[in-house]
mmCIF file of C-alpha atoms and ligand atoms in Angstrom:
data_model
loop_
_atom_site.group_PDB
_atom_site.id
_atom_site.type_symbol
_atom_site.label_atom_id
_atom_site.label_comp_id
_atom_site.label_asym_id
_atom_site.label_seq_id
_atom_site.Cartn_x
_atom_site.Cartn_y
_atom_site.Cartn_z
ATOM 1 C CA MET F 1399 0.000 0.000 0.000
ATOM 2 C CA ILE F 1400 1.189 3.502 -0.816
ATOM 3 C CA HIS F 1401 2.394 5.812 1.923
ATOM 4 C CA ILE F 1402 2.358 9.529 1.552
ATOM 5 C CA LYS F 1403 5.059 11.438 3.362
ATOM 6 C CA LYS F 1404 5.801 15.134 3.664
ATOM 7 C CA LYS F 1405 7.592 17.329 6.210
ATOM 8 C CA SER F 1406 7.844 14.669 8.936
ATOM 9 C CA ARG F 1407 4.264 13.498 8.637
ATOM 10 C CA SER F 1408 3.030 10.288 7.021
ATOM 11 C CA ILE F 1409 -0.310 8.966 5.930
ATOM 12 C CA TYR F 1410 -1.097 5.260 5.814
ATOM 13 C CA PRO F 1411 -4.284 4.910 3.780
ATOM 14 C CA ILE F 1412 -6.716 2.064 4.472
ATOM 15 C CA ILE F 1413 -8.655 1.552 1.260
ATOM 16 C CA VAL F 1414 -10.931 -1.478 1.324
ATOM 17 C CA PRO F 1415 -13.094 -2.614 -1.619
ATOM 18 C CA THR F 1416 -16.735 -2.997 -0.670
ATOM 19 C CA SER F 1417 -20.113 -4.028 -2.020
ATOM 20 C CA TYR F 1418 -21.711 -1.445 0.288
ATOM 21 C CA GLY F 1419 -23.733 1.001 -1.834
ATOM 22 C CA ASN F 1420 -22.022 1.928 -5.090
ATOM 23 C CA VAL F 1421 -19.041 3.614 -3.489
ATOM 24 C CA GLY F 1422 -16.319 1.177 -4.583
ATOM 25 C CA THR F 1423 -14.091 1.326 -1.526
ATOM 26 C CA ILE F 1424 -14.395 2.476 2.069
ATOM 27 C CA ASN F 1425 -11.416 4.568 3.139
ATOM 28 C CA SER F 1426 -9.889 5.700 6.370
ATOM 29 C CA TYR F 1427 -6.453 7.117 7.056
ATOM 30 C CA ILE F 1428 -3.835 6.766 9.746
ATOM 31 C CA LEU F 1429 -1.958 10.007 10.245
ATOM 32 C CA ASN F 1430 1.478 9.724 11.832
ATOM 33 C CA ASP F 1431 2.521 13.202 12.990
ATOM 34 C CA GLY F 1432 5.888 12.027 14.315
ATOM 35 C CA ASP F 1433 4.679 11.961 17.941
ATOM 36 C CA SER F 1434 1.387 10.138 17.736
ATOM 37 C CA LEU F 1435 -1.016 8.239 15.522
ATOM 38 C CA SER F 1436 -4.504 9.438 14.655
ATOM 39 C CA LEU F 1437 -7.180 7.538 12.805
ATOM 40 C CA ILE F 1438 -9.249 9.691 10.473
ATOM 41 C CA ASP F 1439 -12.606 7.914 10.059
ATOM 42 C CA ALA F 1440 -13.119 4.381 11.256
ATOM 43 C CA GLY F 1441 -14.466 2.344 8.351
ATOM 44 C CA ILE F 1442 -17.332 -0.088 8.541
ATOM 45 C CA ASN F 1443 -18.013 -2.738 11.146
ATOM 46 C CA THR F 1444 -16.872 -5.887 9.333
ATOM 47 C CA ASN F 1445 -14.108 -8.406 9.965
ATOM 48 C CA LYS F 1446 -12.560 -7.472 6.649
ATOM 49 C CA TYR F 1447 -12.224 -3.858 7.759
ATOM 50 C CA LYS F 1448 -10.857 -4.837 11.176
ATOM 51 C CA ASP F 1449 -8.204 -6.945 9.419
ATOM 52 C CA ALA F 1450 -7.328 -4.090 7.063
ATOM 53 C CA LEU F 1451 -6.867 -1.667 9.957
ATOM 54 C CA THR F 1452 -4.802 -4.117 12.022
ATOM 55 C CA MET F 1453 -2.683 -5.013 9.012
ATOM 56 C CA THR F 1454 -1.979 -1.420 8.001
ATOM 57 C CA LEU F 1455 -0.909 -0.667 11.549
ATOM 58 C CA SER F 1456 1.337 -3.730 11.807
ATOM 59 C CA GLU F 1457 2.963 -3.127 8.409
ATOM 60 C CA ASN F 1458 4.170 0.136 9.888
ATOM 61 C CA GLY F 1459 5.212 -1.359 13.222
ATOM 62 C CA TYR F 1460 2.136 -0.373 15.243
ATOM 63 C CA GLN F 1461 -0.955 -1.842 16.836
ATOM 64 C CA ILE F 1462 -4.377 -0.632 17.954
ATOM 65 C CA ASN F 1463 -2.917 0.402 21.309
ATOM 66 C CA ASP F 1464 -0.668 2.922 19.581
ATOM 67 C CA LEU F 1465 -3.566 5.001 18.286
ATOM 68 C CA SER F 1466 -3.988 8.237 20.235
ATOM 69 C CA ARG F 1467 -7.275 9.590 18.869
ATOM 70 C CA ILE F 1468 -10.017 9.181 16.295
ATOM 71 C CA LEU F 1469 -11.197 12.066 14.103
ATOM 72 C CA LEU F 1470 -14.525 11.661 12.314
ATOM 73 C CA THR F 1471 -15.474 13.518 9.126
ATOM 74 C CA HIS F 1472 -19.187 12.686 9.640
ATOM 75 C CA HIS F 1473 -21.471 10.233 11.407
ATOM 76 C CA HIS F 1474 -22.419 7.760 8.628
ATOM 77 C CA GLU F 1475 -22.029 4.068 9.450
ATOM 78 C CA ASP F 1476 -19.303 3.490 6.859
ATOM 79 C CA HIS F 1477 -17.125 6.093 8.619
ATOM 80 C CA VAL F 1478 -17.670 5.222 12.282
ATOM 81 C CA GLY F 1479 -18.040 1.430 12.050
ATOM 82 C CA LEU F 1480 -15.037 0.403 14.146
ATOM 83 C CA VAL F 1481 -15.116 3.170 16.762
ATOM 84 C CA ASN F 1482 -16.610 1.000 19.525
ATOM 85 C CA TRP F 1483 -14.393 -1.944 18.602
ATOM 86 C CA ILE F 1484 -11.285 0.256 18.885
ATOM 87 C CA LEU F 1485 -12.459 1.882 22.139
ATOM 88 C CA GLN F 1486 -12.915 -1.544 23.739
ATOM 89 C CA ARG F 1487 -9.201 -2.149 23.106
ATOM 90 C CA ASN F 1488 -7.864 1.353 23.555
ATOM 91 C CA ASP F 1489 -9.997 4.038 25.185
ATOM 92 C CA ILE F 1490 -8.957 7.133 23.215
ATOM 93 C CA PRO F 1491 -10.680 10.449 22.526
ATOM 94 C CA VAL F 1492 -13.071 10.745 19.585
ATOM 95 C CA TYR F 1493 -13.592 14.082 17.836
ATOM 96 C CA ALA F 1494 -16.558 15.033 15.643
ATOM 97 C CA HIS F 1495 -18.759 17.999 14.772
ATOM 98 C CA HIS F 1496 -21.437 18.888 17.342
ATOM 99 C CA GLU F 1497 -24.198 17.947 14.866
ATOM 100 C CA ALA F 1498 -22.756 14.412 14.899
ATOM 101 C CA ILE F 1499 -23.220 13.982 18.636
ATOM 102 C CA PRO F 1500 -26.984 13.236 18.941
ATOM 103 C CA ARG F 1501 -26.673 11.018 15.863
ATOM 104 C CA LEU F 1502 -23.699 9.013 17.131
ATOM 105 C CA MET F 1503 -24.977 8.852 20.684
ATOM 106 C CA VAL F 1504 -28.358 7.778 19.276
ATOM 107 C CA GLU F 1505 -30.140 10.220 21.583
ATOM 108 C CA GLN F 1506 -33.772 9.313 22.179
ATOM 109 C CA GLU F 1507 -35.141 12.837 21.955
ATOM 110 C CA PHE F 1508 -33.316 13.518 18.695
ATOM 111 C CA LEU F 1509 -34.445 10.247 17.116
ATOM 112 C CA VAL F 1510 -38.082 10.782 18.029
ATOM 113 C CA MET F 1511 -37.909 14.300 16.594
ATOM 114 C CA ARG F 1512 -36.233 12.949 13.440
ATOM 115 C CA LYS F 1513 -38.912 10.318 12.877
ATOM 116 C CA LYS F 1514 -41.630 12.949 13.277
ATOM 117 C CA PHE F 1515 -39.733 15.235 10.898
ATOM 118 C CA PHE F 1516 -39.619 12.566 8.177
ATOM 119 C CA THR F 1517 -43.239 11.499 8.711
ATOM 120 C CA GLU F 1518 -44.432 15.069 8.173
ATOM 121 C CA LEU F 1519 -42.025 15.590 5.285
ATOM 122 C CA TYR F 1520 -43.194 12.483 3.406
ATOM 123 C CA ILE F 1521 -46.853 13.391 3.978
ATOM 124 C CA SER F 1522 -46.232 16.834 2.515
ATOM 125 C CA MET F 1523 -44.413 15.289 -0.474
ATOM 126 C CA GLY F 1524 -47.282 12.854 -1.155
ATOM 127 C CA CYS F 1525 -45.287 9.659 -0.593
ATOM 128 C CA ILE F 1526 -46.143 8.501 2.919
ATOM 129 C CA GLU F 1527 -47.107 4.978 1.742
ATOM 130 C CA GLU F 1528 -43.770 4.268 0.055
ATOM 131 C CA ALA F 1529 -42.029 5.772 3.087
ATOM 132 C CA GLN F 1530 -43.264 3.100 5.504
ATOM 133 C CA PRO F 1531 -40.110 0.897 5.347
ATOM 134 C CA ARG F 1532 -37.925 3.971 5.952
ATOM 135 C CA LEU F 1533 -40.053 5.058 8.912
ATOM 136 C CA GLU F 1534 -39.996 1.495 10.241
ATOM 137 C CA LYS F 1535 -36.180 1.587 10.064
ATOM 138 C CA LEU F 1536 -36.122 4.864 12.000
ATOM 139 C CA GLN F 1537 -38.321 3.204 14.641
ATOM 140 C CA GLN F 1538 -35.905 0.244 14.815
ATOM 141 C CA THR F 1539 -33.040 2.638 15.493
ATOM 142 C CA ILE F 1540 -34.982 4.110 18.414
ATOM 143 C CA GLU F 1541 -35.569 0.637 19.833
ATOM 144 C CA HIS F 1542 -31.969 -0.516 19.425
ATOM 145 C CA LYS F 1543 -30.322 2.701 20.496
ATOM 146 C CA ASN F 1544 -28.325 1.109 23.309
ATOM 147 C CA GLU F 1545 -26.502 -1.256 20.962
ATOM 148 C CA LEU F 1546 -25.914 1.413 18.323
ATOM 149 C CA ALA F 1547 -24.607 4.289 20.440
ATOM 150 C CA LEU F 1548 -20.896 5.062 20.618
ATOM 151 C CA GLN F 1549 -19.452 4.076 23.982
ATOM 152 C CA THR F 1550 -17.676 7.327 24.723
ATOM 153 C CA VAL F 1551 -18.065 11.046 25.201
ATOM 154 C CA ILE F 1552 -17.473 12.747 21.849
ATOM 155 C CA ARG F 1553 -15.386 15.918 21.834
ATOM 156 C CA PRO F 1554 -16.988 18.520 19.587
ATOM 157 C CA ILE F 1555 -14.901 20.353 16.982
ATOM 158 C CA GLY F 1556 -15.981 22.859 14.366
ATOM 159 C CA GLU F 1557 -15.127 25.842 12.194
ATOM 160 C CA GLY F 1558 -12.199 27.815 13.571
ATOM 161 C CA ASP F 1559 -10.764 24.942 15.597
ATOM 162 C CA ARG F 1560 -7.432 23.363 14.922
ATOM 163 C CA ILE F 1561 -6.472 19.800 15.596
ATOM 164 C CA LEU F 1562 -2.911 18.494 15.147
ATOM 165 C CA GLY F 1563 -2.199 21.792 13.452
ATOM 166 C CA MET F 1564 -4.904 21.124 10.855
ATOM 167 C CA LYS F 1565 -7.736 23.579 10.284
ATOM 168 C CA VAL F 1566 -11.231 22.242 10.853
ATOM 169 C CA LEU F 1567 -13.549 23.370 8.040
ATOM 170 C CA GLU F 1568 -17.299 22.912 8.209
ATOM 171 C CA THR F 1569 -18.310 21.462 4.832
ATOM 172 C CA PRO F 1570 -21.970 20.366 5.194
ATOM 173 C CA GLY F 1571 -24.250 19.076 2.448
ATOM 174 C CA HIS F 1572 -23.586 15.346 2.302
ATOM 175 C CA SER F 1573 -24.529 15.427 5.977
ATOM 176 C CA ALA F 1574 -25.261 18.166 8.495
ATOM 177 C CA ASP F 1575 -22.097 17.347 10.428
ATOM 178 C CA SER F 1576 -19.571 16.996 7.568
ATOM 179 C CA ILE F 1577 -16.200 18.510 8.417
ATOM 180 C CA SER F 1578 -12.867 18.500 6.615
ATOM 181 C CA PHE F 1579 -9.357 18.649 8.057
ATOM 182 C CA TYR F 1580 -6.953 20.900 6.189
ATOM 183 C CA ASP F 1581 -3.191 20.704 6.593
ATOM 184 C CA GLU F 1582 -2.176 23.970 4.915
ATOM 185 C CA GLU F 1583 1.529 23.341 5.283
ATOM 186 C CA ARG F 1584 1.415 20.047 3.381
ATOM 187 C CA GLN F 1585 -1.613 20.897 1.238
ATOM 188 C CA TRP F 1586 -3.454 17.846 2.435
ATOM 189 C CA LEU F 1587 -7.217 17.722 2.869
ATOM 190 C CA PHE F 1588 -9.243 15.003 4.567
ATOM 191 C CA ALA F 1589 -12.730 15.648 3.258
ATOM 192 C CA GLY F 1590 -14.833 12.551 4.031
ATOM 193 C CA ASP F 1591 -17.570 12.288 1.410
ATOM 194 C CA VAL F 1592 -17.736 15.939 0.337
ATOM 195 C CA VAL F 1593 -15.788 15.190 -2.850
ATOM 196 C CA LEU F 1594 -15.604 11.701 -4.341
ATOM 197 C CA LYS F 1595 -13.806 10.952 -7.562
ATOM 198 C CA THR F 1596 -16.294 8.873 -9.516
ATOM 199 C CA THR F 1597 -19.674 8.881 -7.772
ATOM 200 C CA SER F 1598 -21.592 11.900 -6.676
ATOM 201 C CA SER F 1599 -21.871 12.154 -2.917
ATOM 202 C CA ASN F 1600 -25.544 12.784 -2.458
ATOM 203 C CA ALA F 1601 -26.715 15.815 -0.600
ATOM 204 C CA ILE F 1602 -28.974 14.235 1.982
ATOM 205 C CA VAL F 1603 -32.079 15.888 3.462
ATOM 206 C CA ASP F 1604 -32.069 15.828 7.233
ATOM 207 C CA PRO F 1605 -33.167 17.987 10.145
ATOM 208 C CA ASP F 1606 -30.570 19.769 12.208
ATOM 209 C CA ILE F 1607 -30.404 19.256 15.983
ATOM 210 C CA LYS F 1608 -33.286 21.678 16.442
ATOM 211 C CA GLY F 1609 -35.497 19.936 13.879
ATOM 212 C CA LYS F 1610 -35.098 22.533 11.155
ATOM 213 C CA ARG F 1611 -34.895 21.175 7.591
ATOM 214 C CA LEU F 1612 -31.447 21.752 6.144
ATOM 215 C CA HIS F 1613 -30.907 22.703 2.534
ATOM 216 C CA PRO F 1614 -28.281 20.151 1.578
ATOM 217 C CA VAL F 1615 -27.914 20.939 -2.123
ATOM 218 C CA ARG F 1616 -27.166 24.586 -1.489
ATOM 219 C CA GLN F 1617 -24.899 23.663 1.418
ATOM 220 C CA HIS F 1618 -23.062 21.095 -0.663
ATOM 221 C CA GLU F 1619 -22.588 23.547 -3.518
ATOM 222 C CA LYS F 1620 -21.146 26.088 -1.098
ATOM 223 C CA SER F 1621 -18.822 23.510 0.465
ATOM 224 C CA LEU F 1622 -17.561 22.393 -2.954
ATOM 225 C CA LYS F 1623 -16.893 25.982 -4.036
ATOM 226 C CA ARG F 1624 -14.999 26.575 -0.837
ATOM 227 C CA LEU F 1625 -12.792 23.489 -1.232
ATOM 228 C CA GLU F 1626 -12.184 24.301 -4.880
ATOM 229 C CA GLN F 1627 -10.396 27.486 -3.768
ATOM 230 C CA LEU F 1628 -7.896 25.692 -1.539
ATOM 231 C CA GLU F 1629 -4.372 24.727 -2.465
ATOM 232 C CA ILE F 1630 -4.469 20.947 -2.277
ATOM 233 C CA GLU F 1631 -1.957 18.382 -3.388
ATOM 234 C CA TYR F 1632 -3.782 15.336 -2.047
ATOM 235 C CA LEU F 1633 -7.453 15.189 -1.201
ATOM 236 C CA PHE F 1634 -8.021 12.131 0.977
ATOM 237 C CA ALA F 1635 -11.575 11.034 0.194
ATOM 238 C CA GLY F 1636 -13.897 8.737 2.128
ATOM 239 C CA HIS F 1637 -14.320 6.474 -0.892
ATOM 240 C CA GLN F 1638 -12.432 5.580 -4.069
ATOM 241 C CA GLU F 1639 -9.038 6.942 -4.932
ATOM 242 C CA ILE F 1640 -7.062 9.775 -3.397
ATOM 243 C CA ILE F 1641 -7.703 12.856 -5.531
ATOM 244 C CA GLU F 1642 -4.806 14.827 -7.030
ATOM 245 C CA ASP F 1643 -6.790 17.111 -9.342
ATOM 246 C CA HIS F 1644 -9.431 18.334 -6.907
ATOM 247 C CA GLN F 1645 -10.310 21.455 -8.886
ATOM 248 C CA ASN F 1646 -11.211 19.439 -11.962
ATOM 249 C CA VAL F 1647 -13.204 16.945 -9.974
ATOM 250 C CA ILE F 1648 -15.077 19.684 -8.102
ATOM 251 C CA LEU F 1649 -15.895 21.664 -11.243
ATOM 252 C CA GLN F 1650 -17.349 18.512 -12.785
ATOM 253 C CA LYS F 1651 -19.466 17.933 -9.638
ATOM 254 C CA LEU F 1652 -20.776 21.492 -9.721
ATOM 255 C CA ASP F 1653 -21.602 21.124 -13.382
ATOM 256 C CA LYS F 1654 -23.465 17.888 -12.737
ATOM 257 C CA MET F 1655 -25.459 19.550 -9.963
ATOM 258 C CA GLN F 1656 -26.528 22.288 -12.356
ATOM 259 C CA ARG F 1657 -27.607 19.719 -14.926
ATOM 260 C CA LYS F 1658 -29.669 17.877 -12.280
ATOM 261 C CA ALA F 1659 -31.336 21.107 -11.235
ATOM 262 C CA ASN F 1660 -32.122 21.914 -14.871
ATOM 263 C CA ARG F 1661 -33.574 18.466 -15.492
ATOM 264 C CA LEU F 1662 -35.871 18.739 -12.488
ATOM 265 C CA TYR F 1663 -36.909 22.215 -13.523
ATOM 266 C CA SER F 1664 -37.860 21.101 -17.031
ATOM 267 C CA VAL F 1665 -39.970 18.215 -15.698
ATOM 268 C CA ILE F 1666 -41.959 20.722 -13.640
ATOM 269 C CA LYS F 1667 -42.170 23.111 -16.542
ATOM 270 C CA GLU F 1668 -43.621 20.316 -18.654
ATOM 271 C CA GLY F 1669 -46.477 20.035 -16.178
ATOM 272 C CA ILE F 1670 -45.577 17.516 -13.473
ATOM 273 C CA HIS F 1671 -46.228 19.295 -10.189
ATOM 274 C CA HIS F 1672 -46.224 16.748 -7.355
ATOM 275 C CA PRO F 1673 -42.958 15.660 -5.729
ATOM 276 C CA LYS F 1674 -43.833 11.969 -5.921
ATOM 277 C CA GLU F 1675 -44.599 12.163 -9.641
ATOM 278 C CA ILE F 1676 -41.497 14.242 -10.287
ATOM 279 C CA ALA F 1677 -39.438 11.541 -8.551
ATOM 280 C CA GLN F 1678 -41.111 8.745 -10.530
ATOM 281 C CA ASP F 1679 -40.623 10.578 -13.802
ATOM 282 C CA LEU F 1680 -36.934 11.254 -13.172
ATOM 283 C CA TYR F 1681 -35.893 8.061 -11.426
ATOM 284 C CA ARG F 1682 -38.334 5.380 -12.719
ATOM 285 C CA HIS F 1683 -37.829 2.078 -10.846
ATOM 286 C CA LYS F 1684 -35.236 3.604 -8.521
ATOM 287 C CA TYR F 1685 -38.106 5.518 -6.932
ATOM 288 C CA ASN F 1686 -39.108 2.200 -5.341
ATOM 289 C CA THR F 1687 -35.736 0.483 -4.934
ATOM 290 C CA GLU F 1688 -33.846 3.488 -3.540
ATOM 291 C CA PHE F 1689 -36.768 5.423 -2.156
ATOM 292 C CA SER F 1690 -35.095 7.470 0.582
ATOM 293 C CA LEU F 1691 -32.083 8.516 -1.514
ATOM 294 C CA VAL F 1692 -34.260 9.443 -4.479
ATOM 295 C CA MET F 1693 -36.731 11.475 -2.408
ATOM 296 C CA SER F 1694 -33.858 13.127 -0.593
ATOM 297 C CA GLU F 1695 -32.401 14.183 -3.910
ATOM 298 C CA VAL F 1696 -35.731 15.430 -5.295
ATOM 299 C CA ILE F 1697 -36.585 17.377 -2.138
ATOM 300 C CA GLY F 1698 -33.072 18.803 -2.041
ATOM 301 C CA TYR F 1699 -33.305 20.108 -5.596
ATOM 302 C CA LEU F 1700 -36.876 21.381 -5.137
ATOM 303 C CA ASP F 1701 -35.657 23.465 -2.198
ATOM 304 C CA TYR F 1702 -32.660 24.592 -4.214
ATOM 305 C CA LEU F 1703 -34.777 25.760 -7.169
ATOM 306 C CA GLU F 1704 -37.350 27.354 -4.904
ATOM 307 C CA GLU F 1705 -34.647 29.322 -3.125
ATOM 308 C CA GLY F 1706 -33.235 30.361 -6.448
ATOM 309 C CA GLY F 1707 -36.627 31.893 -7.272
ATOM 310 C CA LEU F 1708 -37.390 29.395 -10.051
ATOM 311 C CA LEU F 1709 -40.256 27.551 -8.351
ATOM 312 C CA LYS F 1710 -43.240 28.446 -6.235
ATOM 313 C CA LYS F 1711 -45.071 25.952 -4.081
ATOM 314 C CA SER F 1712 -48.588 25.782 -2.668
ATOM 315 C CA LEU F 1713 -50.372 23.222 -0.488
ATOM 316 C CA GLN F 1714 -53.151 21.189 -2.089
ATOM 317 C CA ASN F 1715 -54.797 18.569 0.155
ATOM 318 C CA ASP F 1716 -51.758 18.612 2.474
ATOM 319 C CA VAL F 1717 -49.316 17.930 -0.387
ATOM 320 C CA TRP F 1718 -46.949 20.479 -1.930
ATOM 321 C CA HIS F 1719 -47.602 21.403 -5.525
ATOM 322 C CA TYR F 1720 -44.699 23.023 -7.395
ATOM 323 C CA LYS F 1721 -44.986 25.454 -10.263
ATOM 324 C CA ALA F 1722 -42.211 26.727 -12.509
ATOM 325 C CA LEU F 1723 -41.872 30.494 -12.616
HETATM 326 ZN ZN1 ZN K 2862 -19.309 7.336 3.041
#
């Protein structure tokens, strides 16, 4: 496996092929700063990933006990999978954005609010029937919260903080709690799923801690534009390969987002006004097989176009009806 070294710091990437989603590989990174080892993201909870982590450490003369901290780019299960397993062996601090805390600690109050949020959202988008499996899954999470919660106290980090000399940048969109770690001196960026080389990282609709609906497409666009401006030699992504031409990749992502927005706009202009029908028209069978991702995407772009002054919505029998302006 490749090692990246610069100015007395080294990165040992852990890049493990996966059949999870369509992401290709699940990545995490060990950062050796000369004094200590940090794990940036913690993979998925499988034996294969545990072996990959243990092996990468041992190839470099280390073991789990040598890790000093875990830094998380966001709370998704393919980034936090081995946190509890590591903590059982070596009780080290875990850092994440404050929006990650109720999600990772599986806080009852937050989960109940989140389920209510999605129930109301799906009613207003006219797809409450198809949403039943998703809502059932949210209920399951509430019931199994004790097994799912991280067994630690998470230390919150956010915009303006520095950790190991790296700047913490808030880069939401893919999730409310997405952060990136920027080593200006080495021009290294650990960006989680904000920028992926070959698949688009979906902007996912979610409430914030207070229950307010976030606008992930606009947030993601802003985060991408911000990262595009940075001097970066290596962008260490949460999936697929390490990116060396981040500006190119980001410009392509932004372009694709515009095309998606345009496509959705033309469907509405052609006379399809209900979110469910818009989703079915654009995504066909995926509307059923990948319901929550598809609806997330459609809702995200509806909000984006509405904010841009291109759409107007009105309630008809409790369901939003969108009109092109
Ligand atoms: Zn991911």
